[in-house]
PDB file of N, CA, C and O in Angstrom:
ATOM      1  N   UNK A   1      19.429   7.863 -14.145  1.00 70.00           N
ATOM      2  CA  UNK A   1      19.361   7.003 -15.329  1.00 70.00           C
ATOM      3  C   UNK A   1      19.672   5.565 -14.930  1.00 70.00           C
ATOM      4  O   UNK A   1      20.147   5.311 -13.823  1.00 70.00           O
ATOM      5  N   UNK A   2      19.386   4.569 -15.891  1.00 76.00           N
ATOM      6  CA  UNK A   2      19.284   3.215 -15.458  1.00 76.00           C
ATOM      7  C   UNK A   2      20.615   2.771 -15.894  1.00 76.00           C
ATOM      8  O   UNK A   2      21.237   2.885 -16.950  1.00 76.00           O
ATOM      9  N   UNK A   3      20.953   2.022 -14.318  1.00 84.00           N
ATOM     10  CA  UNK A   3      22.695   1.374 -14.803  1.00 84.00           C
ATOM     11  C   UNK A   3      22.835  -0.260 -15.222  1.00 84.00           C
ATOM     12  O   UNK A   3      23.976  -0.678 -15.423  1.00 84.00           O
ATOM     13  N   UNK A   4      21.812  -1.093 -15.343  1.00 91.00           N
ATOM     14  CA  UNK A   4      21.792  -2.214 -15.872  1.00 91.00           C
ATOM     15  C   UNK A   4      20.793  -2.044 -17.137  1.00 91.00           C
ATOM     16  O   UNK A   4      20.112  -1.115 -17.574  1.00 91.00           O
ATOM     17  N   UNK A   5      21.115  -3.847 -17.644  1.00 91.00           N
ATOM     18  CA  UNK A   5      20.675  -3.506 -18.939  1.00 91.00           C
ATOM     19  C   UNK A   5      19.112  -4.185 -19.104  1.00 91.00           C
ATOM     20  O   UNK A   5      18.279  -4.153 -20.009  1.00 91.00           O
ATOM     21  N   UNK A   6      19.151  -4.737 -17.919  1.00 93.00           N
ATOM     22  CA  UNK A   6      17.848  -5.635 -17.160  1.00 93.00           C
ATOM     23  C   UNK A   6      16.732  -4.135 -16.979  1.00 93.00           C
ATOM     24  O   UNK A   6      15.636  -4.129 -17.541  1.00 93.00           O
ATOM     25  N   UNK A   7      17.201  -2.977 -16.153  1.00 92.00           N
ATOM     26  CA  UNK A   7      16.509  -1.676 -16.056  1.00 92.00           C
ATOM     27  C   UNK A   7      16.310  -1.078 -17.318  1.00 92.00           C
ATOM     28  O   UNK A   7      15.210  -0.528 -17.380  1.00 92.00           O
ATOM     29  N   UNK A   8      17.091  -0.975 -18.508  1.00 92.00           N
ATOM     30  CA  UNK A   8      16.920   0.234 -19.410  1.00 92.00           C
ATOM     31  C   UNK A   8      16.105  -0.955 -20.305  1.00 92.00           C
ATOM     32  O   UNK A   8      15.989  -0.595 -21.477  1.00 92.00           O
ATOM     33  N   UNK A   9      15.772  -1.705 -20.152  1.00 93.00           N
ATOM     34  CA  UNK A   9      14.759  -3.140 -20.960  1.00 93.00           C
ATOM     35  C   UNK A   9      13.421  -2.989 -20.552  1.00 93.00           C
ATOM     36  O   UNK A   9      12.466  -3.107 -21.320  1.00 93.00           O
ATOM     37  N   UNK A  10      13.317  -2.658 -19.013  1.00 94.00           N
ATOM     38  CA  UNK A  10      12.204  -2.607 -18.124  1.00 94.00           C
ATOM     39  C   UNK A  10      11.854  -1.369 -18.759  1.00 94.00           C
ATOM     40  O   UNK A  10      11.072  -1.639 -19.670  1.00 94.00           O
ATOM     41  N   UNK A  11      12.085  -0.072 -18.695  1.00 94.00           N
ATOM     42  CA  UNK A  11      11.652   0.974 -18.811  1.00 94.00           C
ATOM     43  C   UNK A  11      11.591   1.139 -20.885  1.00 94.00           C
ATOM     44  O   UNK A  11      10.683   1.655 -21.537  1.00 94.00           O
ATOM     45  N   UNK A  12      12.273   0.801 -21.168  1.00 94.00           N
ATOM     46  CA  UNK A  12      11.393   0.886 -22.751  1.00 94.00           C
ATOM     47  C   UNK A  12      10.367  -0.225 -22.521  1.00 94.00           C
ATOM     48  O   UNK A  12       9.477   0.209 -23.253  1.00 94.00           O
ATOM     49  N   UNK A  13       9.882  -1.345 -22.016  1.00 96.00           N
ATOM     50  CA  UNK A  13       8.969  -2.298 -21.940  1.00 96.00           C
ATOM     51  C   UNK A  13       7.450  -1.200 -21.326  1.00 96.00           C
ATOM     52  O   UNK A  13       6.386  -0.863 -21.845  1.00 96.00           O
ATOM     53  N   UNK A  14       8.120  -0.948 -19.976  1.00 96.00           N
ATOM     54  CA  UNK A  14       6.773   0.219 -19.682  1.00 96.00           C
ATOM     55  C   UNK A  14       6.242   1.107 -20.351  1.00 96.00           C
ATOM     56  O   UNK A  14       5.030   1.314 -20.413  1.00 96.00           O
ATOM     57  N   UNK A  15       7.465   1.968 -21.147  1.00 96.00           N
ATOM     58  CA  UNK A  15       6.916   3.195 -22.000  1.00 96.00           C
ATOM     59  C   UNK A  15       5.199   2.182 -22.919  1.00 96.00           C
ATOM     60  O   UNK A  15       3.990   2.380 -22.797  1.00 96.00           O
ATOM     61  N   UNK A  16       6.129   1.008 -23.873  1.00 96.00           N
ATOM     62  CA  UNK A  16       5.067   0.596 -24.505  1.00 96.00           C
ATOM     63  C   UNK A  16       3.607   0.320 -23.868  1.00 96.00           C
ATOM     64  O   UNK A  16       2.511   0.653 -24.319  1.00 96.00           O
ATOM     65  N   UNK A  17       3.959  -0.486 -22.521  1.00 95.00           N
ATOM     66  CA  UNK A  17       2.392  -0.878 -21.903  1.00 95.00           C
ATOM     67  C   UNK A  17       1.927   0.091 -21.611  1.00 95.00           C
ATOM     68  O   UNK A  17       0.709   0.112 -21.432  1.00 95.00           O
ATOM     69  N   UNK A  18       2.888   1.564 -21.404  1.00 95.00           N
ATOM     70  CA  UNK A  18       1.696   2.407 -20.799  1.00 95.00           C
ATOM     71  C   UNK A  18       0.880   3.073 -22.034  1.00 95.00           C
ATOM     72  O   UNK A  18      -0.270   3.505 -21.948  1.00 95.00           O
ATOM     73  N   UNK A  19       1.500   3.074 -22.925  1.00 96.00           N
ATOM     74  CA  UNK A  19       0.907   3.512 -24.178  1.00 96.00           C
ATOM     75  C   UNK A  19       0.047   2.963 -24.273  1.00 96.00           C
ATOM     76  O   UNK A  19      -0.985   3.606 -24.082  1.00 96.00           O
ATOM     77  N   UNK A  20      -0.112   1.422 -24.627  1.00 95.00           N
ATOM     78  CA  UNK A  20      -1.130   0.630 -25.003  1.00 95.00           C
ATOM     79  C   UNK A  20      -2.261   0.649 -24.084  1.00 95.00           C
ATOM     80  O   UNK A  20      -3.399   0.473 -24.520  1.00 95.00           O
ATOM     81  N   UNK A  21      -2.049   0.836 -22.913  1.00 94.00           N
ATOM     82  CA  UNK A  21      -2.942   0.618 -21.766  1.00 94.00           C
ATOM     83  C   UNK A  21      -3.691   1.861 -21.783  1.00 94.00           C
ATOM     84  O   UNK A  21      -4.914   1.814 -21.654  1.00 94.00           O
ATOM     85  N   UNK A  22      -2.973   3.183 -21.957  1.00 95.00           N
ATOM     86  CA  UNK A  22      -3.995   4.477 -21.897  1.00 95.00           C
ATOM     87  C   UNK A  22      -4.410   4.219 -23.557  1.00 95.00           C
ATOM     88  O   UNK A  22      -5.401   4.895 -23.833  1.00 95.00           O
ATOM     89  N   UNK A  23      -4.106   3.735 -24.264  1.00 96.00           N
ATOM     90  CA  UNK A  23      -5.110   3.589 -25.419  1.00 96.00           C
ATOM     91  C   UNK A  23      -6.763   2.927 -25.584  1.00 96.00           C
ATOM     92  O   UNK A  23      -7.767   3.261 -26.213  1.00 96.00           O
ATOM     93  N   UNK A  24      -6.479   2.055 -24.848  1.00 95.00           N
ATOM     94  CA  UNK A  24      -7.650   0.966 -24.415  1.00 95.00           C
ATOM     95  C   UNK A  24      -8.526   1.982 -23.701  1.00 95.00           C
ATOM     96  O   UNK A  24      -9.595   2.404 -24.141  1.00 95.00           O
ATOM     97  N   UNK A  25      -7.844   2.399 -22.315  1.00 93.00           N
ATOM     98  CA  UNK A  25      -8.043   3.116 -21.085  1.00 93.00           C
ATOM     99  C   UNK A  25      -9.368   4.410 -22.042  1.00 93.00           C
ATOM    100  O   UNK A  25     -10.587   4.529 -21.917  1.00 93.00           O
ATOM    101  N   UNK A  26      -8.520   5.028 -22.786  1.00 96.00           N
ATOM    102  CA  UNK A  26      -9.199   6.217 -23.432  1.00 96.00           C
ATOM    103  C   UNK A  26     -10.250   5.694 -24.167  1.00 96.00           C
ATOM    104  O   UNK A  26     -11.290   6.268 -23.845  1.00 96.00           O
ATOM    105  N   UNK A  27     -10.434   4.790 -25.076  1.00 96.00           N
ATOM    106  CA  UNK A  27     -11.275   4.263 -25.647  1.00 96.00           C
ATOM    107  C   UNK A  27     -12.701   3.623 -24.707  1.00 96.00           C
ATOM    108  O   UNK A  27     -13.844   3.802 -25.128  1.00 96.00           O
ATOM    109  N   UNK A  28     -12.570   3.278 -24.107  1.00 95.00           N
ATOM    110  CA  UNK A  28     -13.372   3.042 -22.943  1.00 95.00           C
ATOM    111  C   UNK A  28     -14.294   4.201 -22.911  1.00 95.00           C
ATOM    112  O   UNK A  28     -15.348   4.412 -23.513  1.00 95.00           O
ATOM    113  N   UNK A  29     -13.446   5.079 -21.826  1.00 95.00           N
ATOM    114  CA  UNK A  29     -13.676   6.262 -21.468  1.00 95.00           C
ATOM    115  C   UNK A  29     -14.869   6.994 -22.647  1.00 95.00           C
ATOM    116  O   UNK A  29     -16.041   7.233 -22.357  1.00 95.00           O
ATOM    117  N   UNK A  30     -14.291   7.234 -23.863  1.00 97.00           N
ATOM    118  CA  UNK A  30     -15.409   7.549 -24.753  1.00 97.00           C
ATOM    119  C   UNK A  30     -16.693   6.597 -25.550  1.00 97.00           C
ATOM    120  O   UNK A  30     -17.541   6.971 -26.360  1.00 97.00           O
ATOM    121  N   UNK A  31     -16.467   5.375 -25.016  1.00 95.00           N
ATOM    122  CA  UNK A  31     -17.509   4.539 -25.354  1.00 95.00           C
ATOM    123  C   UNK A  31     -18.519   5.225 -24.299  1.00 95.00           C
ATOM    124  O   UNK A  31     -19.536   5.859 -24.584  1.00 95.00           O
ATOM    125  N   UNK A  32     -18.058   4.981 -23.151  1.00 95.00           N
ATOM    126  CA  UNK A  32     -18.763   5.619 -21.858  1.00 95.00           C
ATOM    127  C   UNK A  32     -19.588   6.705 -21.959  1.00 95.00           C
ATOM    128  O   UNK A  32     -20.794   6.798 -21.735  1.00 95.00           O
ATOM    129  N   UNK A  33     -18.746   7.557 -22.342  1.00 96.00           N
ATOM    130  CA  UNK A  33     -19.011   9.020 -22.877  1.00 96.00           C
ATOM    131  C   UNK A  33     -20.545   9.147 -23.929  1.00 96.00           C
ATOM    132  O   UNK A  33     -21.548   9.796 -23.634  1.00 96.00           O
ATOM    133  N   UNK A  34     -20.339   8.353 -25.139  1.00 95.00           N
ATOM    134  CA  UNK A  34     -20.929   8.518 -25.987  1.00 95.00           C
ATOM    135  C   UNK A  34     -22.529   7.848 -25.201  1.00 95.00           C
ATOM    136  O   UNK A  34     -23.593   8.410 -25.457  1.00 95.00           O
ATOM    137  N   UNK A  35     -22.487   6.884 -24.463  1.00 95.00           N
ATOM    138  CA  UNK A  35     -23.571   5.884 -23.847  1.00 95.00           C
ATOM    139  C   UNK A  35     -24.158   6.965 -23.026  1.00 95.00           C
ATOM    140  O   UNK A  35     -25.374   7.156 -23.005  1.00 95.00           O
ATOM    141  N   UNK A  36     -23.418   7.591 -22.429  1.00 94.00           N
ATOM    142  CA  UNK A  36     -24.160   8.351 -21.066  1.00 94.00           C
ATOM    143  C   UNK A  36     -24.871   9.729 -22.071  1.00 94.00           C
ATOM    144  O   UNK A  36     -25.878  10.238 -21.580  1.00 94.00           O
ATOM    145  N   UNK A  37     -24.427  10.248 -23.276  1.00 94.00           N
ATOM    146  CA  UNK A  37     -25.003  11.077 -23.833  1.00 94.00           C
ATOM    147  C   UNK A  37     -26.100  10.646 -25.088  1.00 94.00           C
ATOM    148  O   UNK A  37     -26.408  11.257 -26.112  1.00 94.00           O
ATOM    149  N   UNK A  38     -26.417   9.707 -24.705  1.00 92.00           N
ATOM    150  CA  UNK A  38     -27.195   8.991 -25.882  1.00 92.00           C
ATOM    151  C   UNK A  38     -28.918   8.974 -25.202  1.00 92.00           C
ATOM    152  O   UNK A  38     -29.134   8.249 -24.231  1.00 92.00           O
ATOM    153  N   UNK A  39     -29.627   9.497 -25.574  1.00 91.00           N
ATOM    154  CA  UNK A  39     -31.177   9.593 -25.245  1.00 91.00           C
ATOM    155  C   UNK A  39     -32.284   9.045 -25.950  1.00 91.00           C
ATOM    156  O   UNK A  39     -33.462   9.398 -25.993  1.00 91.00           O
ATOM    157  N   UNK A  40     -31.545   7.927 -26.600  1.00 91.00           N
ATOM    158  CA  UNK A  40     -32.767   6.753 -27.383  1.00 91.00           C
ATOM    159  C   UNK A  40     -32.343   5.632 -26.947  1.00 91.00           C
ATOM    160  O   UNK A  40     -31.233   5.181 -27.229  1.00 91.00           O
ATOM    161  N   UNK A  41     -33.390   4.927 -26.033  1.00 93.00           N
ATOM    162  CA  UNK A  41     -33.316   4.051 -25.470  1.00 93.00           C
ATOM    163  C   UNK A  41     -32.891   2.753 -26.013  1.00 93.00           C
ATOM    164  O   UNK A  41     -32.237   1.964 -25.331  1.00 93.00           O
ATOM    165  N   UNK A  42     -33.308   2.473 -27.430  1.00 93.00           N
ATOM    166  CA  UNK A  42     -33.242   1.401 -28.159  1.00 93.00           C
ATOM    167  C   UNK A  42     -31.677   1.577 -28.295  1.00 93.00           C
ATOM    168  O   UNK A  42     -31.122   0.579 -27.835  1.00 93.00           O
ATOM    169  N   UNK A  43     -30.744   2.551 -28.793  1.00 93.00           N
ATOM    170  CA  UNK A  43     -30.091   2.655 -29.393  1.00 93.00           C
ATOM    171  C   UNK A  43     -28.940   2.332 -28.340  1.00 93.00           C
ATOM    172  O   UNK A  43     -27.938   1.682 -28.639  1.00 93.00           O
ATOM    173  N   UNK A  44     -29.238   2.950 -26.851  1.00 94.00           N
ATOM    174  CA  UNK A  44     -28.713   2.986 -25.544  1.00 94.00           C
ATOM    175  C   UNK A  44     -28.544   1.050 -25.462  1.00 94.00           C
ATOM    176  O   UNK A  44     -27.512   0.381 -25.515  1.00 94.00           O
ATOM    177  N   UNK A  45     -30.095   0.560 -25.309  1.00 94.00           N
ATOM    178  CA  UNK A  45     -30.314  -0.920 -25.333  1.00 94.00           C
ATOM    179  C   UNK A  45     -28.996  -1.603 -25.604  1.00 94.00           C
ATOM    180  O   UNK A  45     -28.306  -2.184 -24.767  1.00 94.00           O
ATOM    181  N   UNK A  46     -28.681  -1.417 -27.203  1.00 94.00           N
ATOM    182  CA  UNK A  46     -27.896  -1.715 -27.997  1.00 94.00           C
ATOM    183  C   UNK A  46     -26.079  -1.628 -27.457  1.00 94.00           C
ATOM    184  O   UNK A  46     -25.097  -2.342 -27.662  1.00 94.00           O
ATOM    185  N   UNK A  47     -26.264  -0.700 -26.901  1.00 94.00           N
ATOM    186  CA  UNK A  47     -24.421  -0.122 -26.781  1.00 94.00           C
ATOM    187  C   UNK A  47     -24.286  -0.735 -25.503  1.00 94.00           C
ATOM    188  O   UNK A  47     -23.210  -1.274 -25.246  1.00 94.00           O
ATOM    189  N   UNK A  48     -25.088  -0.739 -24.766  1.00 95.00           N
ATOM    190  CA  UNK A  48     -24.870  -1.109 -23.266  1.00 95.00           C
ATOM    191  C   UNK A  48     -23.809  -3.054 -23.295  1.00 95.00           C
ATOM    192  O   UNK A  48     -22.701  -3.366 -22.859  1.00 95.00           O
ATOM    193  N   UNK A  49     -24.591  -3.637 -23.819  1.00 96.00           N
ATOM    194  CA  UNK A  49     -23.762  -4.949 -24.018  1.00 96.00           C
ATOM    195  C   UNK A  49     -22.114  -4.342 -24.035  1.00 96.00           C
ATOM    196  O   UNK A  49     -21.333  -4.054 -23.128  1.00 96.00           O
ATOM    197  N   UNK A  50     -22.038  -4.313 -25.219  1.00 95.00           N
ATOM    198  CA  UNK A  50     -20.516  -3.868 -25.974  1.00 95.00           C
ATOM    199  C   UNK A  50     -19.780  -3.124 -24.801  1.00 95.00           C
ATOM    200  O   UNK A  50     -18.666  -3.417 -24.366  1.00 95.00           O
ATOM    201  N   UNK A  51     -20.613  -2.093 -24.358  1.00 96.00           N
ATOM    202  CA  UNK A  51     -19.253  -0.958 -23.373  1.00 96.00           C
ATOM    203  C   UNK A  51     -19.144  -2.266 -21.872  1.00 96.00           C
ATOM    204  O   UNK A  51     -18.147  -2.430 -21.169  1.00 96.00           O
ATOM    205  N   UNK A  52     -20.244  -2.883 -21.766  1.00 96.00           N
ATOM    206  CA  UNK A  52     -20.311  -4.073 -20.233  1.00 96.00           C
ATOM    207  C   UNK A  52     -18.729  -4.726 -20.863  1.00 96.00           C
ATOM    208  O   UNK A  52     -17.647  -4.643 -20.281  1.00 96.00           O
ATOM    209  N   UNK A  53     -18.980  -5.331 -22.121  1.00 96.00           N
ATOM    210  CA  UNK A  53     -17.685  -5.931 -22.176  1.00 96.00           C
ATOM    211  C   UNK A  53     -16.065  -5.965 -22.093  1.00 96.00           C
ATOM    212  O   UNK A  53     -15.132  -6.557 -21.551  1.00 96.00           O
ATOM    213  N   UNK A  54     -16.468  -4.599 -23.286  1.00 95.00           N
ATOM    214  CA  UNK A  54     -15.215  -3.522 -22.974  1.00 95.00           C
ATOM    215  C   UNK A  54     -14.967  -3.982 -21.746  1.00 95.00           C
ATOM    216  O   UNK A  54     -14.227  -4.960 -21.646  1.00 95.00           O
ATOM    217  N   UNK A  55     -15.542  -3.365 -20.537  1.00 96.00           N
ATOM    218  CA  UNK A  55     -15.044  -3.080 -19.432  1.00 96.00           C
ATOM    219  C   UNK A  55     -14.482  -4.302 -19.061  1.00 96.00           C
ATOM    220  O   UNK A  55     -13.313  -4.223 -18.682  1.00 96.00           O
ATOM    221  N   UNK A  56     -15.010  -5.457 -19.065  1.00 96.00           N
ATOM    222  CA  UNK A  56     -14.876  -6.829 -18.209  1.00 96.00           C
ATOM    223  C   UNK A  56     -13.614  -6.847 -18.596  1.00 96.00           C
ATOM    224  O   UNK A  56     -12.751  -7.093 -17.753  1.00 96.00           O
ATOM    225  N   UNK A  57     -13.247  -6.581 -19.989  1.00 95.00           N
ATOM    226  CA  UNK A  57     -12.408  -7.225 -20.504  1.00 95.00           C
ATOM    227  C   UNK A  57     -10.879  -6.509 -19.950  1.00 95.00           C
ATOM    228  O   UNK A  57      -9.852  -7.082 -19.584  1.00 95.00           O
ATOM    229  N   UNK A  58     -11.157  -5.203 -20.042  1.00 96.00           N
ATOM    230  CA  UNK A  58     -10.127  -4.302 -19.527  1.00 96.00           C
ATOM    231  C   UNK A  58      -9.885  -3.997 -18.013  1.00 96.00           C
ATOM    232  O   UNK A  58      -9.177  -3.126 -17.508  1.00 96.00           O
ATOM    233  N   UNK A  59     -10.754  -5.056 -17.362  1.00 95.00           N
ATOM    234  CA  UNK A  59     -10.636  -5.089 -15.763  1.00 95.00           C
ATOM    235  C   UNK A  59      -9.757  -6.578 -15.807  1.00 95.00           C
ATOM    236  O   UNK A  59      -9.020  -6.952 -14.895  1.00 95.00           O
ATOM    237  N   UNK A  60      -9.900  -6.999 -16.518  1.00 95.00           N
ATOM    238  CA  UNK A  60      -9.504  -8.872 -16.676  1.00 95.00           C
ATOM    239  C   UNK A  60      -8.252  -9.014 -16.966  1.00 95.00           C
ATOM    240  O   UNK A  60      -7.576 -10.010 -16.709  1.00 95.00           O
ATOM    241  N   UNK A  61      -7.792  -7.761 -17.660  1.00 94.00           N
ATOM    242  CA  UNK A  61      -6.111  -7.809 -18.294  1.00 94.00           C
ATOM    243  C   UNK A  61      -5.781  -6.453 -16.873  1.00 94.00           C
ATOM    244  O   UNK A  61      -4.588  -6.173 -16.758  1.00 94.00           O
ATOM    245  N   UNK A  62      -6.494  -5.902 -16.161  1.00 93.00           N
ATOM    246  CA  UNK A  62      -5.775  -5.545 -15.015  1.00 93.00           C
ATOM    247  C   UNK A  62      -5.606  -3.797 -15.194  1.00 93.00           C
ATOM    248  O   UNK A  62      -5.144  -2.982 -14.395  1.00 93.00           O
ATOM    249  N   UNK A  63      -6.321  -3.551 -16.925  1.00 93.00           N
ATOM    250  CA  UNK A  63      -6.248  -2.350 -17.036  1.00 93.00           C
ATOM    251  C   UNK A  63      -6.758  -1.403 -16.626  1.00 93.00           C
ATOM    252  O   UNK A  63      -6.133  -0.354 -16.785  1.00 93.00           O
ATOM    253  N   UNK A  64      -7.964  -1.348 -15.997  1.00 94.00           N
ATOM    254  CA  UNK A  64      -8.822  -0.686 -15.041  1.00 94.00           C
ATOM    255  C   UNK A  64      -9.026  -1.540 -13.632  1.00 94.00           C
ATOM    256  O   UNK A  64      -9.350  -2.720 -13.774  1.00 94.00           O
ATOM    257  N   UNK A  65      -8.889  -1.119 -12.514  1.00 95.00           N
ATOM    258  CA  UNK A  65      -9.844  -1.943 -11.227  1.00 95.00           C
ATOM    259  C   UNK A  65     -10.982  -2.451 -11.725  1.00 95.00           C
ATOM    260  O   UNK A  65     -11.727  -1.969 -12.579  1.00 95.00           O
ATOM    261  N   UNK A  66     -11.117  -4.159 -10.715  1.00 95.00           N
ATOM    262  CA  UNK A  66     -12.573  -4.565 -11.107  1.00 95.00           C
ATOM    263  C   UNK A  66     -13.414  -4.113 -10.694  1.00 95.00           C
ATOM    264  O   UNK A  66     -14.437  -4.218 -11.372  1.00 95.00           O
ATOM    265  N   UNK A  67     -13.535  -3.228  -9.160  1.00 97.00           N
ATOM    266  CA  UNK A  67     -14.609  -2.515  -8.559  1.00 97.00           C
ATOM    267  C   UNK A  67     -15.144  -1.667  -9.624  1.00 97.00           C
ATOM    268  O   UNK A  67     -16.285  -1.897 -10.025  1.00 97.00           O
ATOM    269  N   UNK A  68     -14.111  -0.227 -10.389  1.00 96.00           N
ATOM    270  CA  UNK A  68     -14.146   0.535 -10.825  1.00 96.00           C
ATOM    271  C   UNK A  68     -15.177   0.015 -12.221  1.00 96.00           C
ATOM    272  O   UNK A  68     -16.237   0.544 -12.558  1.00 96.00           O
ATOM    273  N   UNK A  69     -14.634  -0.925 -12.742  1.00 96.00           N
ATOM    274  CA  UNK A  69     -15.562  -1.830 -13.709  1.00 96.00           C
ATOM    275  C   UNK A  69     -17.210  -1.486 -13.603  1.00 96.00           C
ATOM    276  O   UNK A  69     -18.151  -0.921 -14.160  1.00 96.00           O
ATOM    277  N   UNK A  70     -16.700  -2.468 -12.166  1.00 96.00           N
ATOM    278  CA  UNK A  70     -18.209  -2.989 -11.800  1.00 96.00           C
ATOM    279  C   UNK A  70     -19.367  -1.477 -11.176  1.00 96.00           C
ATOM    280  O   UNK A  70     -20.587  -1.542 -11.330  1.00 96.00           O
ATOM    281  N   UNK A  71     -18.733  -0.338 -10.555  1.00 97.00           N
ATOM    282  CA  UNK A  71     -19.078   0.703 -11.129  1.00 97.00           C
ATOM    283  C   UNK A  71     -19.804   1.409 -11.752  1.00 97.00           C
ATOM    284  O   UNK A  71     -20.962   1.803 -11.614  1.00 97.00           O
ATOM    285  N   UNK A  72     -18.793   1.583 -12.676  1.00 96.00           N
ATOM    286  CA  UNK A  72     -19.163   2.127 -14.530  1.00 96.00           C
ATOM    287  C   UNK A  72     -20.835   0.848 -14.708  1.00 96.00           C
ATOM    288  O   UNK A  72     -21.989   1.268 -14.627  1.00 96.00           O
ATOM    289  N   UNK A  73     -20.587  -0.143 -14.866  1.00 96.00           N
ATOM    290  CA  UNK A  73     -21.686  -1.405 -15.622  1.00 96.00           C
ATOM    291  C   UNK A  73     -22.889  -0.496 -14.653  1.00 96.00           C
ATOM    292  O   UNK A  73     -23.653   0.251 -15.264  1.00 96.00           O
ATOM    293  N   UNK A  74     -22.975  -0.589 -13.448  1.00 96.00           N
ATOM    294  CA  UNK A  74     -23.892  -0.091 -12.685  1.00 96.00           C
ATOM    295  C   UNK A  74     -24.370   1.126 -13.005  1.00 96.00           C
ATOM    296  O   UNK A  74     -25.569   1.141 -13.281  1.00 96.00           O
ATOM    297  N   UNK A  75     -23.840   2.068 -13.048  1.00 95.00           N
ATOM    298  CA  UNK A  75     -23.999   3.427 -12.964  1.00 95.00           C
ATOM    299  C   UNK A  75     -24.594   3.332 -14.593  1.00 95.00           C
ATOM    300  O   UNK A  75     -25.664   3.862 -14.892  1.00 95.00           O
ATOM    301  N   UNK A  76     -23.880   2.699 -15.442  1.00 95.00           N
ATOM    302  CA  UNK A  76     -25.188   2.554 -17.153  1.00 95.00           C
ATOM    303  C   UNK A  76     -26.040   1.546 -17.033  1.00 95.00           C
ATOM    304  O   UNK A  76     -26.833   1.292 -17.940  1.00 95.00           O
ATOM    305  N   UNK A  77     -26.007   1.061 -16.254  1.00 95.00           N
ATOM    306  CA  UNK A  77     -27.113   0.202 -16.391  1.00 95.00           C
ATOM    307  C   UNK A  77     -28.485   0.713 -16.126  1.00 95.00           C
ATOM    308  O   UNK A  77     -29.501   0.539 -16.798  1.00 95.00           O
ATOM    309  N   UNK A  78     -28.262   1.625 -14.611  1.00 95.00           N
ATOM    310  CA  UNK A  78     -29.415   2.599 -14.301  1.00 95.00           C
ATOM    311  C   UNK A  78     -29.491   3.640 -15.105  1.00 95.00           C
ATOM    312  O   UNK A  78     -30.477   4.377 -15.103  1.00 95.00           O
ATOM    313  N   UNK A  79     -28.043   3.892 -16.198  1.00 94.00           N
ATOM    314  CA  UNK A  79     -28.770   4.937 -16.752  1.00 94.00           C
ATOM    315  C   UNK A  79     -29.966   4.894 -18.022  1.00 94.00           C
ATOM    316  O   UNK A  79     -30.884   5.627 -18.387  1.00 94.00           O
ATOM    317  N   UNK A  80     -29.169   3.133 -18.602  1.00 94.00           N
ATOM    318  CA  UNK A  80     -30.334   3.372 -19.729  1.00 94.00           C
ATOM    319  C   UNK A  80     -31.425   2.661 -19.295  1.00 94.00           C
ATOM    320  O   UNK A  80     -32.218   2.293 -20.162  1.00 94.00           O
ATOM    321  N   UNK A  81     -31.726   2.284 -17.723  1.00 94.00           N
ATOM    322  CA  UNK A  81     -33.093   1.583 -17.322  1.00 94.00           C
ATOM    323  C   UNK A  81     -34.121   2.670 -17.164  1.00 94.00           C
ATOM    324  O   UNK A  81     -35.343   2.617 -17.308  1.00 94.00           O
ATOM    325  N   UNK A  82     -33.153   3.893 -16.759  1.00 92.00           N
ATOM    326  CA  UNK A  82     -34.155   5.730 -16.447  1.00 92.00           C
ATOM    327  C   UNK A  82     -34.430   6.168 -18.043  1.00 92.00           C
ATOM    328  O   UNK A  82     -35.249   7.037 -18.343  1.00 92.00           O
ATOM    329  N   UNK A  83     -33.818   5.613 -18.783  1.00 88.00           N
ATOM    330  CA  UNK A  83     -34.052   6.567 -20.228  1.00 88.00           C
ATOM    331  C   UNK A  83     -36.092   6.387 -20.752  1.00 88.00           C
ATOM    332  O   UNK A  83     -36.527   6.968 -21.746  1.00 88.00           O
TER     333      UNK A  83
END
């Protein structure tokens, strides 16, 4: 257990970011989800912007890797260019 008051500050501070961060994190994840199972191109067209951003945005605050980002953008990009 934490013997300063600098440590038991740190660790309720983390509990919150990690919360917030797998919230984002998960949300992502099923934007993703929903894009890669989507088989109308127009509609694909459409979502692809929004989840690119998502991502930038959640690589930019450090919440995902930027490789991992850059990735994901790739890997939908070819998917809704094959649809």
């Amino acid at each position: 257990m934490a013997n300063h008051k600098s440590s038991e500050k740190r660790i309720r501070q983390t509990k919150v970011k990690t919360l917030h961060n797998k919230y984002y994190a998960k949300t992502m994840r099923n934007a993703v989800r929903k894009l890669r199972a989507t088989t109308d191109k127009t509609e694909a067209t459409e979502m692809l912007p929004k989840v690119q951003k998502m991502l930038d945005k959640l690589a930019k605050r450090n919440i995902i890797h930027k490789n991992k980002a850059a990735n994901i953008k790739s890997s939908l990009a070819l998917h809704v260019n094959a649809l």
